[in-house]
Backbone as a printed PyTorch tensor [residue, N CA C, xyz], in Angstrom:
tensor([[[-20.6530, -25.1970, -24.7300],
         [-19.4010, -24.5040, -24.9670],
         [-18.9940, -24.7550, -26.4090]],

        [[-18.5700, -23.6950, -27.0490],
         [-18.1600, -23.7400, -28.4480],
         [-16.6440, -23.6550, -28.5230]],

        [[-16.0620, -24.4110, -29.4320],
         [-14.6250, -24.3310, -29.6840],
         [-14.4280, -23.9210, -31.1290]],

        [[-13.5190, -22.9630, -31.3510],
         [-13.2790, -22.4620, -32.6960],
         [-11.8170, -22.0250, -32.8060]],

        [[-11.2590, -22.1960, -33.9820],
         [ -9.8760, -21.7580, -34.1800],
         [ -9.8230, -20.2300, -34.1840]],

        [[ -8.6990, -19.6960, -33.7810],
         [ -8.5310, -18.2420, -33.7450],
         [ -8.7040, -17.6400, -35.1320]],

        [[ -8.2490, -18.3430, -36.1500],
         [ -8.3770, -17.8410, -37.5260],
         [ -9.8470, -17.7190, -37.9120]],

        [[-10.6480, -18.7570, -37.6240],
         [-12.0760, -18.7130, -37.9510],
         [-12.8050, -17.6940, -37.0760]],

        [[-12.3650, -17.5670, -35.8220],
         [-13.0100, -16.6240, -34.9030],
         [-12.8630, -15.1900, -35.3940]],

        [[-11.7320, -14.8900, -35.9980],
         [-11.4970, -13.5310, -36.4920],
         [-12.5940, -13.1340, -37.4820]],

        [[-12.9820, -14.0640, -38.3460],
         [-13.9940, -13.7730, -39.3630],
         [-15.4030, -13.6870, -38.7730]],

        [[-15.6140, -14.3090, -37.6010],
         [-16.9480, -14.3560, -36.9930],
         [-16.9990, -13.6110, -35.6570]],

        [[-16.0650, -12.7090, -35.4340],
         [-15.9190, -12.0950, -34.1190],
         [-17.2100, -11.4580, -33.6050]],

        [[-17.8910, -10.7010, -34.4260],
         [-19.1300, -10.0440, -34.0070],
         [-20.1770, -11.0710, -33.5850]],

        [[-20.3180, -12.1340, -34.3580],
         [-21.2760, -13.1920, -34.0170],
         [-20.8930, -13.8810, -32.7070]],

        [[-19.6000, -14.0900, -32.5010],
         [-19.1440, -14.7520, -31.2820],
         [-19.4000, -13.8820, -30.0540]],

        [[-19.2090, -12.5840, -30.1970],
         [-19.5150, -11.6740, -29.0850],
         [-21.0010, -11.7540, -28.7400]],

        [[-21.8490, -11.7820, -29.7450],
         [-23.2870, -11.8970, -29.5180],
         [-23.6100, -13.1970, -28.7970]],

        [[-22.9920, -14.3040, -29.2290],
         [-23.2360, -15.5970, -28.5750],
         [-22.8190, -15.5570, -27.1140]],

        [[-21.6790, -14.9520, -26.8340],
         [-21.2000, -14.8920, -25.4510],
         [-22.0670, -13.9530, -24.6140]],

        [[-22.3610, -12.7860, -25.1440],
         [-23.0750, -11.7690, -24.3730],
         [-24.5460, -12.0910, -24.1580]],

        [[-25.2160, -12.5520, -25.1930],
         [-26.6690, -12.7050, -25.1050],
         [-27.1440, -14.1480, -24.9900]],

        [[-26.3840, -15.0860, -25.5390],
         [-26.7590, -16.4980, -25.4340],
         [-26.0080, -17.1950, -24.3050]],

        [[-25.1090, -16.4540, -23.6540],
         [-24.3260, -16.9480, -22.5170],
         [-23.4770, -18.1610, -22.8780]],

        [[-23.0350, -18.2280, -24.1180],
         [-22.1680, -19.3140, -24.5800],
         [-20.7250, -18.9810, -24.2210]],

        [[-19.9670, -19.9920, -23.8950],
         [-18.5290, -19.8360, -23.6560],
         [-17.8090, -20.3460, -24.8900]],

        [[-16.9510, -19.5120, -25.4550],
         [-16.2680, -19.8510, -26.7000],
         [-14.7810, -19.9950, -26.4150]],

        [[-14.2490, -21.1710, -26.7120],
         [-12.8280, -21.4410, -26.5150],
         [-12.1220, -21.2530, -27.8440]],

        [[-11.0780, -20.4290, -27.8440],
         [-10.3000, -20.1710, -29.0480],
         [ -9.0730, -21.0730, -29.0470]],

        [[ -8.8010, -21.6710, -30.1980],
         [ -7.6690, -22.5810, -30.3090],
         [ -6.7020, -22.1160, -31.3860]],

        [[ -5.4780, -22.5800, -31.2550],
         [ -4.4690, -22.3820, -32.2910],
         [ -3.6940, -23.6890, -32.3760]],

        [[ -3.6070, -24.2200, -33.5830],
         [ -2.9500, -25.5130, -33.7970],
         [ -3.5430, -26.5900, -32.8970]],

        [[ -4.8560, -26.5180, -32.6830],
         [ -5.5530, -27.5180, -31.8860],
         [ -5.4160, -27.3540, -30.3840]],

        [[ -4.6970, -26.3470, -29.9310],
         [ -4.4990, -26.1330, -28.4980],
         [ -5.3540, -24.9640, -28.0190]],

        [[ -6.0190, -25.1590, -26.8900],
         [ -6.8350, -24.0980, -26.3020],
         [ -5.9250, -22.9910, -25.7890]],

        [[ -6.2430, -21.7250, -26.1620],
         [ -5.3990, -20.6400, -25.6820],
         [ -6.1280, -19.4760, -25.0660]],

        [[ -7.3840, -19.3220, -25.3180],
         [ -8.1270, -18.2070, -24.7250],
         [ -9.6110, -18.5380, -24.7840]],

        [[-10.3940, -17.6930, -24.1280],
         [-11.8370, -17.9010, -24.1490],
         [-12.5560, -16.5610, -24.2090]],

        [[-13.6870, -16.5880, -24.8590],
         [-14.6000, -15.4470, -24.9080],
         [-15.8020, -15.8810, -24.0800]],

        [[-16.0400, -15.1780, -22.9740],
         [-17.0790, -15.6090, -22.0380],
         [-18.0050, -14.4520, -21.6970]],

        [[-19.2040, -14.7700, -21.2140],
         [-20.1110, -13.7090, -20.7760],
         [-19.4790, -12.9110, -19.6320]],

        [[-19.7640, -11.6300, -19.5700],
         [-19.1900, -10.7750, -18.5310],
         [-19.5710, -11.2700, -17.1380]],

        [[-20.7290, -11.8880, -16.9990],
         [-21.1420, -12.4110, -15.6960],
         [-20.1440, -13.4500, -15.1840]],

        [[-19.5940, -14.2560, -16.0940],
         [-18.5930, -15.2480, -15.7010],
         [-17.3420, -14.5690, -15.1540]],

        [[-16.9200, -13.5120, -15.8080],
         [-15.7240, -12.7830, -15.3770],
         [-15.9660, -12.1260, -14.0200]],

        [[-17.1210, -11.5130, -13.8490],
         [-17.4340, -10.8530, -12.5820],
         [-17.4930, -11.8610, -11.4410]],

        [[-18.0650, -13.0320, -11.6970],
         [-18.1210, -14.0800, -10.6810],
         [-16.7150, -14.5570, -10.3290]],

        [[-15.8910, -14.7620, -11.3230],
         [-14.5140, -15.1820, -11.0800],
         [-13.7680, -14.1430, -10.2420]],

        [[-13.9390, -12.8750, -10.5680],
         [-13.3040, -11.7990,  -9.7980],
         [-13.7800, -11.8190,  -8.3440]],

        [[-15.0710, -12.0170,  -8.1490],
         [-15.6180, -12.0590,  -6.7890],
         [-15.0370, -13.2300,  -6.0020]],

        [[-14.9460, -14.3890,  -6.6410],
         [-14.3720, -15.5620,  -5.9740],
         [-12.9030, -15.3360,  -5.6250]],

        [[-12.1630, -14.7300,  -6.5390],
         [-10.7510, -14.4300,  -6.2650],
         [-10.6170, -13.4450,  -5.1100]],

        [[-11.4750, -12.4380,  -5.0760],
         [-11.4300, -11.4590,  -3.9870],
         [-11.7260, -12.1150,  -2.6440]],

        [[-12.7060, -13.0140,  -2.6110],
         [-13.0370, -13.7130,  -1.3670],
         [-11.8770, -14.5890,  -0.9210]],

        [[-11.2430, -15.2500,  -1.8730],
         [-10.0900, -16.0870,  -1.5510],
         [ -8.9470, -15.2430,  -0.9990]],

        [[ -8.7000, -14.0950,  -1.6290],
         [ -7.6560, -13.1860,  -1.1470],
         [ -7.9730, -12.6920,   0.2620]],

        [[ -9.2300, -12.3930,   0.5230],
         [ -9.6360, -11.9070,   1.8370],
         [ -9.4160, -12.9810,   2.9030]],

        [[ -9.7800, -14.2300,   2.5760],
         [ -9.5530, -15.3260,   3.5290],
         [ -8.0620, -15.4740,   3.8310]],

        [[ -7.2430, -15.4090,   2.7890],
         [ -5.7930, -15.5350,   2.9780],
         [ -5.2550, -14.3820,   3.8220]],

        [[ -5.7610, -13.1820,   3.5970],
         [ -5.3080, -12.0220,   4.3710],
         [ -5.7010, -12.1580,   5.8380]],

        [[ -6.9130, -12.6160,   6.0870],
         [ -7.3570, -12.7970,   7.4720],
         [ -6.5120, -13.8500,   8.1760]],

        [[ -6.1980, -14.9170,   7.4550],
         [ -5.3530, -15.9680,   8.0220],
         [ -3.9670, -15.4130,   8.3360]],

        [[ -3.4220, -14.6300,   7.4290],
         [ -2.0900, -14.0590,   7.6290],
         [ -2.0700, -13.1140,   8.8280]],

        [[ -3.1550, -12.3810,   9.0420],
         [ -3.2210, -11.4650,  10.1810],
         [ -3.1600, -12.2030,  11.5150]],

        [[ -3.6660, -13.4320,  11.5310],
         [ -3.6750, -14.2150,  12.7630],
         [ -2.3080, -14.8280,  13.0650]],

        [[ -1.4570, -14.9240,  12.0490],
         [ -0.1430, -15.5250,  12.2500],
         [  0.7530, -14.5670,  13.0280]],

        [[  1.5540, -15.1570,  13.8980],
         [  2.4800, -14.3440,  14.6880],
         [  3.7850, -14.1880,  13.9220]],

        [[  4.4970, -13.1600,  14.2610],
         [  5.7960, -12.9430,  13.6430],
         [  5.7330, -11.8290,  12.6260]],

        [[  6.8490, -11.6390,  11.9720],
         [  6.9340, -10.5820,  10.9760],
         [  7.8090, -11.0440,   9.8200]],

        [[  7.8090, -10.2390,   8.7880],
         [  8.6280, -10.5160,   7.6090],
         [  9.7230,  -9.4620,   7.5690]],

        [[ 10.9670,  -9.9010,   7.4710],
         [ 12.0500,  -8.9150,   7.3880],
         [ 11.8770,  -8.0020,   6.1730]],

        [[ 12.2410,  -6.7370,   6.3320],
         [ 12.0880,  -5.7390,   5.2710],
         [ 12.7650,  -6.1770,   3.9820]],

        [[ 13.9590,  -6.7090,   4.0510],
         [ 14.6890,  -7.1240,   2.8490],
         [ 13.9470,  -8.2390,   2.1160]],

        [[ 13.3610,  -9.1770,   2.8580],
         [ 12.5980, -10.2610,   2.2200],
         [ 11.3530,  -9.7030,   1.5540]],

        [[ 10.6720,  -8.7930,   2.2280],
         [  9.4740,  -8.1800,   1.6580],
         [  9.8090,  -7.4450,   0.3630]],

        [[ 10.8860,  -6.6680,   0.3710],
         [ 11.2960,  -5.9580,  -0.8470],
         [ 11.6170,  -6.9430,  -1.9680]],

        [[ 12.2880,  -8.0330,  -1.6300],
         [ 12.6260,  -9.0310,  -2.6470],
         [ 11.3640,  -9.6930,  -3.1880]],

        [[ 10.4310, -10.0390,  -2.2980],
         [  9.1760, -10.6700,  -2.7300],
         [  8.3780,  -9.7580,  -3.6520]],

        [[  8.4220,  -8.4600,  -3.3740],
         [  7.6790,  -7.4860,  -4.1780],
         [  8.4970,  -6.9460,  -5.3490]],

        [[  9.7100,  -7.4520,  -5.4700],
         [ 10.6340,  -7.0360,  -6.5390],
         [ 10.8470,  -5.5230,  -6.5440]],

        [[ 11.1040,  -4.9930,  -5.3680],
         [ 11.3560,  -3.5480,  -5.2340],
         [ 12.8400,  -3.2660,  -5.2000]]])
């Protein structure tokens, strides 16, 4: 894993994309020494999305097994409608 400041990354952006896409390197971008974002291979993102979807599906299945209901007003408030 590579760490680079956002300022330096701007000058090397094309090279960093190549490292992430073809060398499968994960690049962490920092500002003032703090990690704030990452440039990662698309495979990492797709895997993360798949894991999140599976987690959501498990939660939905669990919720379906629960008895009871949610009042309409609470649902609207939860969804900020």
